[in-house]
Amino acid sequence: ADLQGRAASWDFTAASPDGSVAPTLTLTVTDPGDRDSIYRAMTEPSARAQLIVRRSFDVASLVPPQPGQPQAQDLFRDRQTAIDSTIPFTFDPALDKNIFASLGGVGSEQTAWTVQQVPYAKANRSFPYYQDAGQPTHIYYLPDEFKISRQPASPHAPSIVVSTNGNDPSDLTFTMVFVAVPVWTADRIAAARTWWQKFLNASAPPSLYLFEASDTALALTLPAADGVSAPSLTPQPGAVIDIATGIKCAVTLSLAQFQQVYAGLFDDVSQLLSGVVTVTVDSDVEHIPFTARAADFAGAIVDSTTTFVPGIDQFRVVLTDSIESPIQFDSLSGQVMKGPVDPATGQQSTKVPQLLQLVDPKPPTKLVPQGAVTPGSAGSSSSSSSSSTGGLLGGLLSALGGSVGGGQVEGAISAGKAAPNTVALTIQVMPGQGNDPTCAVVLDLDQVRVVPDSNAIWESIMSNQVVGPVQRSIKVNAFASMFAPVSSTGSSSSASSGADVKAIHVVFDSGQTLDFDSSTPADASGLMTQTISLSVPVKAYVLGTGDTSYYKYRVDLITPTGTQQGTWVSSNTDSFYVQSSD
């Protein structure tokens, strides 16, 4: 339902008592404010209440092969899919009194929001928070920003789909569909909870919830259609916006516009495809930034595995570059936490005392994607950190006071070399501190960044898509006299070649060919003409890889004695003539 600008939802539990076909939907509410909100949702037409019946089932979907990785057979991933049936409804509180007969004491007044701008020092700005007048201890917040996301499953490709329409550069259009997700920092929410507790003079901190606004709009900065005017902030009325789950949007652009937008993904200065999500609540209007930069897509960029060696109280975390682009580690550290989870931070509440942290290879270091390890990358530099192990190890052994054999500790650390394409973090904790089953390593990845590779990202986006190439028509001409048989005196129109030409293959660097022989139709002047549509990969236009105005071809002569392969010729004309001497 829409409760004065907030999209509210409640999940009911379905049960079929006594084997009844019709299920009973049950929701237990303990907060009077929640009860009143549900009552308003059910009885006020402006709330536009809907009952959503969701049917969920599993579907096996094909997993595309990773670029450069051979795949012997098709692989499938099990995904849960949901189909919703929506039923709008409203109960009139006067006509349907029997429904609410035993409710009692319900308040039907509409929600009045109090908006407070709460400062957050780390960001050097304030953020809006909404207080529900009916439930003063319920505070709602908005995301810091929206970012184009990466897919949750490795190799975490960008959530972007590109399709084309047309095959001529003059009328080619690109439709780019992307998914963006809300992003906010847990530290800001924890700080706001403390601020509100003081503001309310309450004995306990209030409850903070994400404000799922119902009145939202998206505008993106896009290139001008005429290619001359300055880019402008363009409304996207077709965007599907859900503050909690994210945004799905599609933009259709010409080739020239798409070239600018794709280049803008890798330019920290460009504003293209950046924008703003507008949230309107009563008379309050807030603007949430929307960003689309390849270096800062939201989501996982590394996969990690953590192991604990109880005999020496050592945690080891191995991080692998699990995206298409290199990852730069300027520094890497972690904390071992244990105990119950603190709701303010989402982490365990107690820090485990540490003796030592080692990173191998020693930062700064750069990881490259799997299958792309090159000399000088992380794998070849892992030995650079070993020289410092001795001093750190000496301090460790001193701190342990001989409780663990030095050779055992030294062997464990030296055996912990990072494999190529990985970074390993080793954390030594105080004896007996790591055996708590609630222990977890919390990594600090603030100094880990993506070095975006425009070519690799394009290949990642296109790995499970088929986009038709751009077509260019080329007219190829040949003379019928070239196929006249060579006489015993050696005189014929093909005598210049010194061979009896039976056929001619015109081979293009795109892999396409044209064939000429004596059966090819000719006009009255003896000229044979064929037209071929050369396929130029869309990638060449988008990334500017090579001059798309030029193409290469060669002419192969087929004679009774074999094939005479011609040399490659580069041309940018729309028509050329084949000669047997080629």
Coordinates of C-alpha atoms in Angstrom, one line a residue:
A1 CA 0.0 0.0 0.0
D2 CA 1.0 3.7 -0.4
L3 CA 0.9 5.3 3.0
Q4 CA 1.4 9.0 2.4
G5 CA 4.4 8.5 0.1
R6 CA 5.8 5.4 1.7
A7 CA 5.4 2.0 -0.1
A8 CA 4.5 -0.3 2.7
S9 CA 4.2 -4.1 2.5
W10 CA 3.4 -6.9 4.9
D11 CA 4.2 -10.6 4.4
F12 CA 1.5 -13.1 5.5
T13 CA 2.0 -16.7 6.3
A14 CA -0.3 -19.1 4.3
A15 CA -1.8 -22.2 6.0
S16 CA -4.5 -24.6 4.9
P17 CA -6.3 -25.8 8.1
D18 CA -8.0 -29.2 8.0
G19 CA -6.8 -29.8 4.4
S20 CA -8.9 -26.9 3.1
V21 CA -8.2 -25.9 -0.4
A22 CA -8.6 -22.2 0.4
P23 CA -5.6 -21.1 2.5
T24 CA -5.8 -18.8 5.5
L25 CA -3.4 -15.9 5.5
T26 CA -2.1 -14.9 8.9
L27 CA 0.0 -12.0 10.2
T28 CA 0.7 -11.4 13.8
V29 CA 1.2 -7.7 14.8
T30 CA 2.5 -6.6 18.1
D31 CA 3.0 -2.9 17.6
P32 CA -0.2 -0.7 17.7
G33 CA 1.4 1.6 15.2
D34 CA 1.8 -1.2 12.7
R35 CA -1.8 -2.3 13.3
D36 CA -3.0 1.3 12.6
S37 CA -0.9 1.4 9.4
I38 CA -2.5 -1.8 8.1
Y39 CA -5.9 -0.5 9.0
R40 CA -5.3 2.7 7.0
A41 CA -3.9 0.6 4.1
M42 CA -7.0 -1.5 4.0
T43 CA -9.6 1.3 4.3
E44 CA -8.3 4.4 2.6
P45 CA -8.7 4.4 -1.2
S46 CA -5.7 6.7 -1.6
A47 CA -3.5 3.9 -0.2
R48 CA -4.2 1.8 -3.4
A49 CA -3.9 -1.5 -1.4
Q50 CA -3.1 -4.7 -3.3
L51 CA -3.1 -8.3 -2.3
I52 CA -0.2 -10.0 -4.1
V53 CA -0.3 -13.8 -4.4
R54 CA 3.2 -15.0 -5.1
R55 CA 3.9 -18.4 -6.5
S56 CA 7.6 -19.4 -6.4
F57 CA 9.3 -22.3 -8.1
D58 CA 12.8 -23.3 -9.3
V59 CA 14.0 -22.9 -12.8
A60 CA 17.3 -24.3 -14.3
S61 CA 18.9 -21.5 -16.4
L62 CA 21.8 -21.9 -18.8
V63 CA 25.1 -20.6 -17.5
P64 CA 27.1 -18.8 -20.2
P65 CA 30.8 -19.9 -20.5
Q66 CA 33.4 -17.6 -19.1
P67 CA 35.4 -15.7 -21.8
G68 CA 38.5 -17.7 -22.7
Q69 CA 37.5 -20.7 -20.6
P70 CA 36.6 -23.9 -22.5
Q71 CA 33.4 -25.6 -21.4
A72 CA 32.9 -29.3 -22.4
Q73 CA 29.2 -29.3 -21.7
D74 CA 26.3 -26.9 -21.0
L75 CA 26.1 -25.9 -17.3
F76 CA 22.9 -24.9 -15.6
R77 CA 22.2 -22.9 -12.4
D78 CA 19.2 -23.4 -10.2
R79 CA 17.3 -20.1 -9.7
Q80 CA 14.1 -19.4 -7.9
T81 CA 11.5 -17.6 -10.0
A82 CA 8.3 -15.9 -8.7
I83 CA 5.0 -15.1 -10.5
D84 CA 2.8 -12.6 -8.9
S85 CA -1.0 -12.2 -9.2
T86 CA -2.2 -8.8 -8.0
I87 CA -5.7 -8.1 -6.6
P88 CA -6.5 -4.4 -5.8
F89 CA -9.0 -4.0 -2.9
T90 CA -10.4 -1.5 -0.4
F91 CA -12.8 -2.2 2.5
D92 CA -15.2 0.6 3.5
P93 CA -14.9 1.0 7.3
A94 CA -18.7 1.8 7.5
L95 CA -20.0 -0.8 5.1
D96 CA -17.6 -3.5 6.2
K97 CA -17.7 -3.0 10.0
N98 CA -17.9 -6.8 10.5
I99 CA -14.3 -7.1 9.3
F100 CA -13.0 -4.8 12.0
A101 CA -15.6 -5.6 14.7
S102 CA -13.1 -7.0 17.2
L103 CA -10.2 -4.7 16.3
G104 CA -11.0 -1.9 18.8
G105 CA -9.1 1.3 19.5
V106 CA -7.7 1.7 16.0
G107 CA -6.6 5.1 14.9
S108 CA -7.5 6.1 11.3
E109 CA -5.7 9.4 11.1
Q110 CA -3.3 9.8 8.2
T111 CA 0.5 9.7 8.7
A112 CA 2.2 13.1 9.0
W113 CA 5.9 13.0 8.3
T114 CA 8.4 15.0 10.1
V115 CA 11.5 15.5 8.0
Q116 CA 14.9 16.0 9.8
Q117 CA 18.2 16.7 8.1
V118 CA 20.8 14.8 10.2
P119 CA 24.5 15.7 9.7
Y120 CA 27.0 12.9 8.9
A121 CA 30.5 14.2 9.5
K122 CA 32.4 11.6 7.5
A123 CA 30.6 12.6 4.3
N124 CA 30.6 16.3 5.3
R125 CA 26.9 16.5 4.5
S126 CA 23.4 15.9 5.9
F127 CA 20.9 13.2 5.0
P128 CA 17.1 13.4 5.3
Y129 CA 15.2 11.2 7.8
Y130 CA 11.5 10.7 8.1
Q131 CA 9.7 10.3 11.4
D132 CA 6.2 8.8 11.5
A133 CA 3.9 10.9 13.7
G134 CA 1.9 7.7 14.6
Q135 CA 5.1 5.9 15.5
P136 CA 7.6 8.4 16.7
T137 CA 10.3 5.8 17.4
H138 CA 10.1 4.6 13.7
I139 CA 12.6 6.5 11.7
Y140 CA 13.0 6.1 7.9
Y141 CA 16.1 6.9 5.7
L142 CA 16.9 7.0 2.0
P143 CA 20.0 5.5 0.3
D144 CA 23.2 7.5 -0.2
E145 CA 23.1 6.9 -3.9
F146 CA 22.2 4.4 -6.7
K147 CA 24.9 2.6 -8.7
I148 CA 24.9 0.2 -11.6
S149 CA 25.4 -3.2 -10.1
R150 CA 27.4 -6.3 -10.8
Q151 CA 25.7 -9.7 -10.9
P152 CA 25.8 -11.6 -7.6
A153 CA 27.2 -14.8 -9.1
S154 CA 30.9 -15.0 -10.1
P155 CA 32.4 -13.7 -12.4
H156 CA 30.2 -10.7 -11.3
A157 CA 29.6 -9.2 -14.8
P158 CA 28.0 -5.8 -14.9
S159 CA 24.2 -5.8 -14.9
I160 CA 24.0 -4.4 -18.4
V161 CA 22.3 -5.8 -21.5
V162 CA 22.9 -4.2 -25.0
S163 CA 20.9 -4.9 -28.1
T164 CA 21.0 -3.2 -31.5
N165 CA 18.5 -2.4 -34.2
G166 CA 19.6 -1.9 -37.8
N167 CA 22.8 -2.6 -39.5
D168 CA 23.9 0.6 -41.1
P169 CA 25.9 3.1 -39.1
S170 CA 23.6 5.9 -40.2
D171 CA 20.5 4.4 -38.6
L172 CA 21.9 2.0 -36.1
T173 CA 20.4 2.3 -32.6
F174 CA 21.5 0.7 -29.3
T175 CA 19.2 -0.2 -26.5
M176 CA 21.0 -0.4 -23.2
V177 CA 19.2 -2.0 -20.3
F178 CA 20.8 -1.8 -16.8
V179 CA 20.1 -2.5 -13.2
A180 CA 21.1 -0.1 -10.4
V181 CA 21.0 -0.8 -6.7
P182 CA 20.7 1.4 -3.6
V183 CA 23.8 1.9 -1.6
W184 CA 24.3 3.3 1.9
T185 CA 26.8 3.0 4.7
A186 CA 26.0 1.1 7.9
D187 CA 28.2 3.6 9.8
R188 CA 25.9 6.5 8.7
I189 CA 22.8 4.6 9.9
A190 CA 24.4 3.7 13.2
A191 CA 25.4 7.4 13.7
A192 CA 21.9 8.5 12.9
R193 CA 20.4 6.0 15.4
T194 CA 22.6 7.6 18.1
W195 CA 21.6 11.1 17.0
W196 CA 17.9 10.3 17.1
Q197 CA 18.1 8.7 20.5
K198 CA 19.5 12.0 21.9
F199 CA 17.0 14.1 19.9
L200 CA 14.1 12.1 21.3
N201 CA 15.6 11.9 24.7
A202 CA 14.8 8.2 24.7
S203 CA 16.3 5.5 26.9
A204 CA 16.8 3.2 23.9
P205 CA 17.7 3.9 20.3
P206 CA 14.8 4.1 17.8
S207 CA 14.3 1.7 15.0
L208 CA 15.5 2.8 11.6
Y209 CA 14.1 1.5 8.3
L210 CA 14.7 2.1 4.7
F211 CA 12.1 4.5 3.3
E212 CA 10.5 2.8 0.4
A213 CA 9.1 5.9 -1.3
S214 CA 6.2 5.5 -3.8
D215 CA 6.6 8.9 -5.6
T216 CA 9.9 8.6 -7.4
A217 CA 11.4 9.6 -10.7
L218 CA 14.8 9.1 -12.6
A219 CA 16.6 11.5 -14.8
L220 CA 19.9 10.7 -16.7
T221 CA 22.4 12.9 -18.4
L222 CA 22.4 11.8 -22.0
P223 CA 24.1 13.1 -25.2
A224 CA 22.1 15.4 -27.4
A225 CA 20.3 13.7 -30.4
D226 CA 21.7 16.2 -32.9
G227 CA 25.3 15.4 -31.8
V228 CA 26.0 19.2 -31.4
S229 CA 24.1 20.4 -28.4
A230 CA 25.3 19.9 -24.9
P231 CA 24.2 16.8 -22.9
S232 CA 21.1 17.3 -20.9
L233 CA 19.4 15.7 -17.9
T234 CA 16.6 13.7 -19.5
P235 CA 13.6 12.2 -17.6
Q236 CA 13.2 8.4 -17.8
P237 CA 9.5 7.8 -17.4
G238 CA 9.8 4.1 -18.3
A239 CA 12.2 3.4 -15.4
V240 CA 11.0 0.9 -12.8
I241 CA 12.1 2.3 -9.4
D242 CA 12.1 0.4 -6.1
I243 CA 14.0 2.2 -3.4
A244 CA 14.7 -1.2 -1.6
T245 CA 15.6 -3.5 -4.5
G246 CA 16.8 -1.0 -7.2
I247 CA 16.2 0.5 -10.6
K248 CA 15.7 -1.1 -14.0
C249 CA 16.0 1.3 -16.9
A250 CA 16.4 1.1 -20.7
V251 CA 17.8 3.9 -22.9
T252 CA 17.8 3.8 -26.7
L253 CA 20.6 5.8 -28.3
S254 CA 22.1 6.3 -31.8
L255 CA 25.6 4.9 -32.5
A256 CA 27.2 8.3 -31.9
Q257 CA 25.3 8.7 -28.6
F258 CA 26.2 5.2 -27.4
Q259 CA 29.8 5.7 -28.2
Q260 CA 29.9 8.7 -25.9
V261 CA 27.9 7.0 -23.2
Y262 CA 30.1 3.9 -23.2
A263 CA 33.3 6.0 -23.1
G264 CA 31.7 8.0 -20.3
L265 CA 31.6 4.8 -18.1
F266 CA 35.4 5.0 -17.9
D267 CA 35.8 8.8 -17.5
D268 CA 35.6 10.0 -13.9
V269 CA 35.0 13.6 -15.2
S270 CA 32.1 12.8 -17.6
Q271 CA 28.5 13.2 -16.4
L272 CA 27.0 11.0 -19.1
L273 CA 24.6 8.4 -17.8
S274 CA 24.9 9.9 -14.3
G275 CA 21.7 11.4 -12.9
V276 CA 19.4 11.8 -10.0
V277 CA 16.5 9.9 -8.4
T278 CA 13.9 12.3 -7.1
V279 CA 11.8 11.3 -4.1
T280 CA 8.8 13.4 -3.2
V281 CA 7.0 13.0 0.2
D282 CA 4.3 15.6 0.7
S283 CA 6.0 18.9 0.0
D284 CA 9.5 17.5 0.7
V285 CA 11.6 16.7 -2.4
E286 CA 14.9 14.9 -2.0
H287 CA 17.5 14.1 -4.7
I288 CA 19.5 10.9 -4.6
P289 CA 22.6 10.7 -6.9
F290 CA 22.7 8.1 -9.6
T291 CA 26.2 7.1 -10.7
A292 CA 27.4 4.8 -13.5
R293 CA 31.2 4.4 -13.5
A294 CA 32.9 1.2 -14.3
A295 CA 35.5 1.7 -11.6
D296 CA 32.7 1.8 -9.0
F297 CA 29.9 -0.6 -10.0
A298 CA 28.1 -1.9 -6.9
G299 CA 28.7 -5.5 -5.8
A300 CA 31.4 -8.0 -5.2
I301 CA 34.7 -7.7 -7.1
V302 CA 36.6 -10.4 -5.2
D303 CA 35.8 -13.9 -4.1
S304 CA 37.3 -14.9 -0.7
T305 CA 37.8 -18.1 1.3
T306 CA 38.7 -18.1 5.0
T307 CA 40.4 -20.9 6.9
F308 CA 41.4 -21.2 10.5
V309 CA 44.4 -23.3 11.8
P310 CA 43.5 -24.0 15.4
G311 CA 47.0 -25.3 16.3
I312 CA 48.6 -21.9 15.8
D313 CA 45.5 -19.7 16.1
Q314 CA 45.9 -18.3 12.5
F315 CA 43.3 -17.1 10.2
R316 CA 44.0 -17.0 6.4
V317 CA 41.9 -15.2 3.9
V318 CA 42.6 -15.7 0.2
L319 CA 41.0 -13.1 -2.2
T320 CA 40.7 -13.8 -5.9
D321 CA 40.0 -11.3 -8.7
S322 CA 36.5 -12.5 -9.8
I323 CA 35.6 -9.8 -12.3
E324 CA 36.8 -9.1 -15.9
S325 CA 39.1 -6.2 -15.0
P326 CA 42.3 -5.9 -13.0
I327 CA 42.0 -5.0 -9.3
Q328 CA 44.5 -2.7 -7.5
F329 CA 45.3 -3.5 -3.8
D330 CA 46.8 -0.3 -2.3
S331 CA 46.4 -1.9 1.2
L332 CA 44.6 -4.7 2.8
S333 CA 43.7 -5.3 6.4
G334 CA 41.1 -7.1 8.5
Q335 CA 39.7 -7.6 12.0
V336 CA 38.7 -10.8 13.6
M337 CA 35.3 -10.3 15.4
K338 CA 33.3 -12.6 17.6
G339 CA 30.2 -12.7 19.7
P340 CA 26.6 -11.7 18.8
V341 CA 25.9 -9.4 15.9
D342 CA 25.4 -5.8 16.7
P343 CA 22.3 -4.5 14.9
A344 CA 23.8 -1.1 14.5
T345 CA 26.7 -2.3 12.5
G346 CA 25.7 -5.7 11.2
Q347 CA 28.9 -7.2 12.7
Q348 CA 29.9 -9.2 15.7
S349 CA 30.4 -7.0 18.7
T350 CA 33.8 -8.0 20.1
K351 CA 37.2 -7.6 18.5
V352 CA 39.6 -10.5 18.9
P353 CA 43.2 -9.4 20.1
Q354 CA 45.7 -9.8 17.3
L355 CA 49.5 -10.3 17.2
L356 CA 50.3 -10.0 13.5
Q357 CA 48.9 -9.4 10.0
L358 CA 50.7 -10.4 6.8
V359 CA 49.6 -9.7 3.2
D360 CA 51.1 -11.7 0.4
P361 CA 52.0 -10.3 -2.1
K362 CA 52.8 -7.1 -0.2
P363 CA 50.7 -4.1 -1.4
P364 CA 50.6 -2.2 -3.5
T365 CA 49.9 -5.0 -6.0
K366 CA 47.5 -5.5 -8.9
L367 CA 45.5 -8.7 -9.6
V368 CA 44.5 -9.6 -13.1
P369 CA 41.5 -11.7 -14.0
Q370 CA 41.7 -15.5 -14.2
G371 CA 43.3 -16.7 -17.4
A372 CA 45.1 -13.3 -17.9
V373 CA 48.0 -13.6 -15.5
T374 CA 51.1 -11.9 -17.0
P375 CA 54.7 -11.5 -15.9
G376 CA 54.9 -8.8 -13.3
S377 CA 51.4 -9.4 -12.0
A378 CA 50.4 -10.5 -8.5
G379 CA 51.5 -14.1 -9.0
S380 CA 55.1 -13.2 -10.0
S381 CA 55.5 -10.7 -7.2
S382 CA 54.5 -12.8 -4.3
S383 CA 58.0 -13.3 -3.2
S384 CA 58.4 -9.6 -2.6
S385 CA 56.8 -9.8 0.8
S386 CA 58.8 -12.8 2.1
S387 CA 61.9 -10.7 2.9
S388 CA 59.9 -8.9 5.6
T389 CA 58.5 -12.0 7.2
G390 CA 61.6 -12.6 9.4
G391 CA 61.3 -9.4 11.4
L392 CA 57.5 -9.8 11.8
L393 CA 57.9 -13.4 12.6
G394 CA 60.5 -12.6 15.3
G395 CA 58.0 -10.3 17.0
L396 CA 55.3 -12.9 16.7
L397 CA 57.4 -15.6 18.4
S398 CA 58.4 -13.2 21.1
A399 CA 54.8 -12.3 21.7
L400 CA 53.8 -16.0 21.8
G401 CA 56.4 -16.5 24.5
G402 CA 57.2 -20.0 23.2
S403 CA 53.7 -21.3 23.6
V404 CA 53.7 -22.4 20.0
G405 CA 56.8 -23.9 18.3
G406 CA 58.6 -21.3 16.1
G407 CA 59.1 -23.8 13.3
Q408 CA 55.4 -24.6 13.2
V409 CA 54.4 -20.9 13.0
E410 CA 57.1 -20.1 10.5
G411 CA 56.1 -23.1 8.4
A412 CA 52.5 -22.1 8.4
I413 CA 53.2 -18.5 7.3
S414 CA 55.8 -19.4 4.7
A415 CA 53.3 -22.1 3.3
G416 CA 50.7 -19.4 3.0
K417 CA 52.1 -17.9 -0.3
A418 CA 49.5 -16.4 -2.5
A419 CA 48.8 -18.3 -5.7
P420 CA 48.9 -16.3 -8.9
N421 CA 45.9 -14.0 -9.3
T422 CA 45.2 -14.0 -5.5
V423 CA 46.1 -12.0 -2.4
A424 CA 46.4 -13.7 0.9
L425 CA 45.8 -12.0 4.3
T426 CA 47.2 -13.9 7.3
I427 CA 46.0 -12.9 10.8
Q428 CA 47.6 -14.2 14.0
V429 CA 45.4 -13.9 17.1
M430 CA 46.2 -14.5 20.7
P431 CA 46.3 -18.2 21.7
G432 CA 42.9 -19.7 22.2
Q433 CA 41.0 -16.6 20.9
G434 CA 40.1 -18.0 17.5
N435 CA 38.3 -21.1 18.6
D436 CA 35.0 -19.3 19.2
P437 CA 32.6 -20.5 16.5
T438 CA 31.2 -17.0 16.1
C439 CA 34.5 -15.7 14.9
A440 CA 34.6 -14.0 11.5
V441 CA 37.1 -12.0 9.6
V442 CA 35.8 -8.5 8.6
L443 CA 37.9 -7.1 5.7
D444 CA 38.7 -3.4 5.1
L445 CA 38.5 -3.0 1.3
D446 CA 38.5 0.8 1.3
Q447 CA 41.9 0.8 -0.4
V448 CA 40.9 -1.9 -3.0
R449 CA 39.8 -0.5 -6.4
V450 CA 38.9 -1.7 -9.9
V451 CA 41.1 -0.7 -12.8
P452 CA 38.4 -0.9 -15.5
D453 CA 39.2 -2.5 -18.8
S454 CA 36.8 -1.2 -21.5
N455 CA 37.5 -4.1 -23.8
A456 CA 37.1 -6.8 -21.1
I457 CA 33.9 -5.2 -19.8
W458 CA 32.4 -5.1 -23.3
E459 CA 33.3 -8.8 -23.7
S460 CA 31.8 -9.5 -20.3
I461 CA 28.6 -7.7 -21.2
M462 CA 28.3 -9.5 -24.5
S463 CA 29.3 -13.0 -23.3
N464 CA 25.7 -14.2 -23.3
Q465 CA 24.3 -11.9 -26.0
V466 CA 24.2 -11.9 -29.8
V467 CA 24.5 -8.4 -31.4
G468 CA 24.4 -8.2 -35.1
P469 CA 27.3 -6.6 -36.9
V470 CA 27.1 -3.4 -38.9
Q471 CA 26.8 -4.0 -42.6
R472 CA 28.7 -2.2 -45.4
S473 CA 27.9 -2.9 -49.1
I474 CA 30.8 -3.3 -51.4
K475 CA 30.5 -3.8 -55.2
V476 CA 33.1 -6.1 -56.8
N477 CA 33.6 -6.2 -60.6
A478 CA 35.4 -8.8 -62.7
F479 CA 35.8 -9.3 -66.5
A480 CA 34.3 -12.4 -68.1
S481 CA 37.3 -12.5 -70.5
M482 CA 39.5 -13.6 -67.6
F483 CA 38.0 -17.0 -67.9
A484 CA 38.6 -17.5 -71.6
P485 CA 40.6 -20.7 -72.1
V486 CA 44.3 -20.3 -72.9
S487 CA 45.1 -21.4 -76.5
S488 CA 48.0 -23.5 -77.6
T489 CA 49.7 -20.4 -78.8
G490 CA 49.3 -18.9 -75.4
S491 CA 47.0 -16.1 -76.6
S492 CA 43.9 -15.3 -74.6
S493 CA 42.6 -12.5 -72.5
S494 CA 44.1 -14.2 -69.5
A495 CA 47.5 -14.6 -71.0
S496 CA 48.9 -11.9 -68.8
S497 CA 48.5 -14.3 -65.9
G498 CA 50.2 -17.1 -67.8
A499 CA 47.5 -19.5 -66.4
D500 CA 44.2 -21.0 -67.3
V501 CA 42.0 -19.3 -64.7
K502 CA 38.9 -21.4 -63.8
A503 CA 37.7 -19.4 -60.8
I504 CA 38.5 -16.4 -58.7
H505 CA 38.0 -16.2 -54.9
V506 CA 37.8 -12.7 -53.4
V507 CA 38.5 -13.2 -49.7
F508 CA 37.8 -10.4 -47.2
D509 CA 39.4 -10.1 -43.8
S510 CA 35.9 -10.5 -42.2
G511 CA 36.0 -14.1 -43.4
Q512 CA 33.4 -13.5 -46.1
T513 CA 34.2 -14.5 -49.8
L514 CA 32.9 -13.9 -53.3
D515 CA 33.4 -16.4 -56.1
F516 CA 33.6 -15.6 -59.9
D517 CA 33.8 -18.2 -62.6
S518 CA 32.7 -18.6 -66.2
S519 CA 29.1 -19.2 -65.1
T520 CA 28.8 -15.9 -63.4
P521 CA 26.3 -13.6 -65.3
A522 CA 27.9 -10.7 -67.2
D523 CA 26.4 -7.7 -68.9
A524 CA 26.6 -6.9 -72.6
S525 CA 30.1 -5.4 -72.2
G526 CA 31.4 -8.6 -70.5
L527 CA 31.4 -7.1 -66.9
M528 CA 30.5 -9.3 -64.0
T529 CA 29.3 -7.5 -60.9
Q530 CA 28.5 -8.9 -57.4
T531 CA 27.7 -7.1 -54.2
I532 CA 28.6 -8.2 -50.7
S533 CA 27.6 -6.9 -47.3
L534 CA 30.7 -6.8 -45.2
S535 CA 30.2 -7.5 -41.5
V536 CA 31.9 -5.0 -39.3
P537 CA 31.7 -6.0 -35.6
V538 CA 29.7 -3.5 -33.5
K539 CA 32.6 -3.6 -31.0
A540 CA 34.9 -1.9 -33.6
Y541 CA 32.5 1.1 -33.6
V542 CA 31.9 1.2 -29.9
L543 CA 35.5 0.9 -28.8
G544 CA 37.1 2.5 -31.8
T545 CA 39.3 -0.5 -32.4
G546 CA 40.6 0.0 -35.9
D547 CA 39.5 2.2 -38.7
T548 CA 36.0 1.0 -39.7
S549 CA 36.1 2.9 -43.0
Y550 CA 38.8 0.5 -44.3
Y551 CA 38.6 -3.2 -45.1
K552 CA 41.1 -5.7 -46.5
Y553 CA 40.7 -8.3 -49.3
R554 CA 42.8 -10.6 -51.4
V555 CA 42.2 -12.2 -54.8
D556 CA 43.0 -16.0 -55.1
L557 CA 43.2 -17.5 -58.6
I558 CA 42.1 -21.1 -59.1
T559 CA 43.8 -22.9 -62.0
P560 CA 44.2 -26.5 -63.0
T561 CA 47.6 -26.5 -61.3
G562 CA 46.4 -25.2 -58.0
T563 CA 45.5 -22.0 -56.1
Q564 CA 47.6 -18.8 -56.5
Q565 CA 47.0 -16.8 -53.3
G566 CA 47.0 -13.1 -53.7
T567 CA 48.4 -10.4 -51.4
W568 CA 46.2 -8.5 -48.9
V569 CA 45.0 -5.1 -50.2
S570 CA 43.6 -2.4 -48.0
S571 CA 40.8 -0.2 -49.4
N572 CA 38.1 2.2 -48.3
T573 CA 36.2 2.4 -51.6
D574 CA 32.7 1.1 -52.1
S575 CA 33.6 -0.5 -55.4
F576 CA 36.7 -2.2 -57.0
Y577 CA 37.7 -4.2 -60.0
V578 CA 39.3 -7.7 -59.9
Q579 CA 42.2 -8.4 -62.2
S580 CA 43.7 -11.8 -62.9
S581 CA 47.2 -10.4 -62.2
D582 CA 46.1 -9.7 -58.6

